[in-house]
Amino acid sequence: MTINDAVAMRTIKLMTDRGITQYRLEQDAGIFHGAMDRILQGKNKTVSFTTIFRLARGFNMTLEEFLDDDLFRRDDLELD
């Protein structure tokens, strides 16, 4: 699993758990629709730190809270 996959999975889980639509998250996070689609569909090769920070802000959480998930602690997480 890549970091991009982990970010997408974490984002989808938070959206589901909190009942937030993709549109609402895009608005709250300040991320364009096309960029969000690429993230959620796993089409991005990289997700920038700024984008992860914006996602966290869109969920009204800190960066630490966003990254505090077992997805980011996996031994098989690819860093390339």
PDB file of C-alpha atoms in Angstrom:
ATOM      1  CA  MET A   1       0.000   0.000   0.000  1.00  0.00           C
ATOM      2  CA  THR A   2       1.264   3.464  -0.845  1.00  0.00           C
ATOM      3  CA  ILE A   3       0.916   6.601   1.246  1.00  0.00           C
ATOM      4  CA  ASN A   4      -1.473   7.868  -1.404  1.00  0.00           C
ATOM      5  CA  ASP A   5      -3.670   4.803  -0.894  1.00  0.00           C
ATOM      6  CA  ALA A   6      -3.584   5.333   2.869  1.00  0.00           C
ATOM      7  CA  VAL A   7      -4.585   8.999   2.507  1.00  0.00           C
ATOM      8  CA  ALA A   8      -7.462   8.044   0.199  1.00  0.00           C
ATOM      9  CA  MET A   9      -8.681   5.304   2.539  1.00  0.00           C
ATOM     10  CA  ARG A  10      -8.429   7.564   5.599  1.00  0.00           C
ATOM     11  CA  THR A  11     -10.307  10.340   3.790  1.00  0.00           C
ATOM     12  CA  ILE A  12     -13.110   8.031   2.648  1.00  0.00           C
ATOM     13  CA  LYS A  13     -13.461   6.543   6.136  1.00  0.00           C
ATOM     14  CA  LEU A  14     -13.649   9.977   7.768  1.00  0.00           C
ATOM     15  CA  MET A  15     -16.177  11.174   5.192  1.00  0.00           C
ATOM     16  CA  THR A  16     -18.332   8.116   5.871  1.00  0.00           C
ATOM     17  CA  ASP A  17     -17.990   8.270   9.653  1.00  0.00           C
ATOM     18  CA  ARG A  18     -18.808  11.972   9.764  1.00  0.00           C
ATOM     19  CA  GLY A  19     -21.460  12.008   7.052  1.00  0.00           C
ATOM     20  CA  ILE A  20     -19.519  14.515   4.965  1.00  0.00           C
ATOM     21  CA  THR A  21     -19.979  14.616   1.208  1.00  0.00           C
ATOM     22  CA  GLN A  22     -17.049  14.944  -1.149  1.00  0.00           C
ATOM     23  CA  TYR A  23     -18.365  18.348  -2.215  1.00  0.00           C
ATOM     24  CA  ARG A  24     -18.524  19.603   1.388  1.00  0.00           C
ATOM     25  CA  LEU A  25     -14.985  18.369   2.076  1.00  0.00           C
ATOM     26  CA  GLU A  26     -13.701  20.032  -1.086  1.00  0.00           C
ATOM     27  CA  GLN A  27     -15.257  23.313   0.015  1.00  0.00           C
ATOM     28  CA  ASP A  28     -14.035  23.085   3.613  1.00  0.00           C
ATOM     29  CA  ALA A  29     -10.535  21.941   2.629  1.00  0.00           C
ATOM     30  CA  GLY A  30     -10.076  24.271  -0.337  1.00  0.00           C
ATOM     31  CA  ILE A  31      -9.233  21.405  -2.689  1.00  0.00           C
ATOM     32  CA  PHE A  32     -10.416  21.463  -6.299  1.00  0.00           C
ATOM     33  CA  HIS A  33     -12.874  18.766  -7.377  1.00  0.00           C
ATOM     34  CA  GLY A  34     -10.516  17.202  -9.932  1.00  0.00           C
ATOM     35  CA  ALA A  35      -7.717  16.945  -7.398  1.00  0.00           C
ATOM     36  CA  MET A  36     -10.030  15.358  -4.843  1.00  0.00           C
ATOM     37  CA  ASP A  37     -11.292  12.864  -7.414  1.00  0.00           C
ATOM     38  CA  ARG A  38      -7.720  11.833  -8.256  1.00  0.00           C
ATOM     39  CA  ILE A  39      -6.905  11.379  -4.558  1.00  0.00           C
ATOM     40  CA  LEU A  40     -10.006   9.312  -3.782  1.00  0.00           C
ATOM     41  CA  GLN A  41      -9.648   7.161  -6.897  1.00  0.00           C
ATOM     42  CA  GLY A  42      -5.977   6.473  -6.215  1.00  0.00           C
ATOM     43  CA  LYS A  43      -4.850   8.094  -9.451  1.00  0.00           C
ATOM     44  CA  ASN A  44      -2.338  10.450  -7.812  1.00  0.00           C
ATOM     45  CA  LYS A  45       1.264   9.364  -7.723  1.00  0.00           C
ATOM     46  CA  THR A  46       1.947  11.694  -4.812  1.00  0.00           C
ATOM     47  CA  VAL A  47      -0.112  13.596  -2.273  1.00  0.00           C
ATOM     48  CA  SER A  48       1.630  16.704  -1.016  1.00  0.00           C
ATOM     49  CA  PHE A  49       2.008  17.635   2.619  1.00  0.00           C
ATOM     50  CA  THR A  50      -0.058  20.738   1.905  1.00  0.00           C
ATOM     51  CA  THR A  51      -2.914  18.612   0.566  1.00  0.00           C
ATOM     52  CA  ILE A  52      -2.841  16.345   3.612  1.00  0.00           C
ATOM     53  CA  PHE A  53      -2.845  19.438   5.833  1.00  0.00           C
ATOM     54  CA  ARG A  54      -5.852  20.813   3.901  1.00  0.00           C
ATOM     55  CA  LEU A  55      -7.692  17.514   4.270  1.00  0.00           C
ATOM     56  CA  ALA A  56      -7.132  17.561   8.012  1.00  0.00           C
ATOM     57  CA  ARG A  57      -8.354  21.143   8.178  1.00  0.00           C
ATOM     58  CA  GLY A  58     -11.395  20.195   6.096  1.00  0.00           C
ATOM     59  CA  PHE A  59     -12.284  17.602   8.714  1.00  0.00           C
ATOM     60  CA  ASN A  60     -11.677  20.202  11.447  1.00  0.00           C
ATOM     61  CA  MET A  61      -8.859  18.172  12.927  1.00  0.00           C
ATOM     62  CA  THR A  62      -5.139  18.567  13.403  1.00  0.00           C
ATOM     63  CA  LEU A  63      -2.627  16.972  11.088  1.00  0.00           C
ATOM     64  CA  GLU A  64      -1.642  14.673  13.931  1.00  0.00           C
ATOM     65  CA  GLU A  65      -5.245  13.526  14.360  1.00  0.00           C
ATOM     66  CA  PHE A  66      -5.573  12.830  10.633  1.00  0.00           C
ATOM     67  CA  LEU A  67      -2.386  10.762  10.597  1.00  0.00           C
ATOM     68  CA  ASP A  68      -3.235   8.961  13.846  1.00  0.00           C
ATOM     69  CA  ASP A  69      -4.511   5.813  12.163  1.00  0.00           C
ATOM     70  CA  ASP A  70      -3.159   2.301  11.744  1.00  0.00           C
ATOM     71  CA  LEU A  71      -3.070   2.852   7.969  1.00  0.00           C
ATOM     72  CA  PHE A  72      -0.010   5.042   8.451  1.00  0.00           C
ATOM     73  CA  ARG A  73       1.713   2.558  10.796  1.00  0.00           C
ATOM     74  CA  ARG A  74       1.668  -0.435   8.470  1.00  0.00           C
ATOM     75  CA  ASP A  75       4.973  -2.185   7.875  1.00  0.00           C
ATOM     76  CA  ASP A  76       4.178  -2.573   4.175  1.00  0.00           C
ATOM     77  CA  LEU A  77       3.560   1.147   3.595  1.00  0.00           C
ATOM     78  CA  GLU A  78       5.513   2.104   0.474  1.00  0.00           C
ATOM     79  CA  LEU A  79       7.393   5.355   0.765  1.00  0.00           C
ATOM     80  CA  ASP A  80       8.431   5.676  -2.898  1.00  0.00           C
TER      81      ASP A  80
END
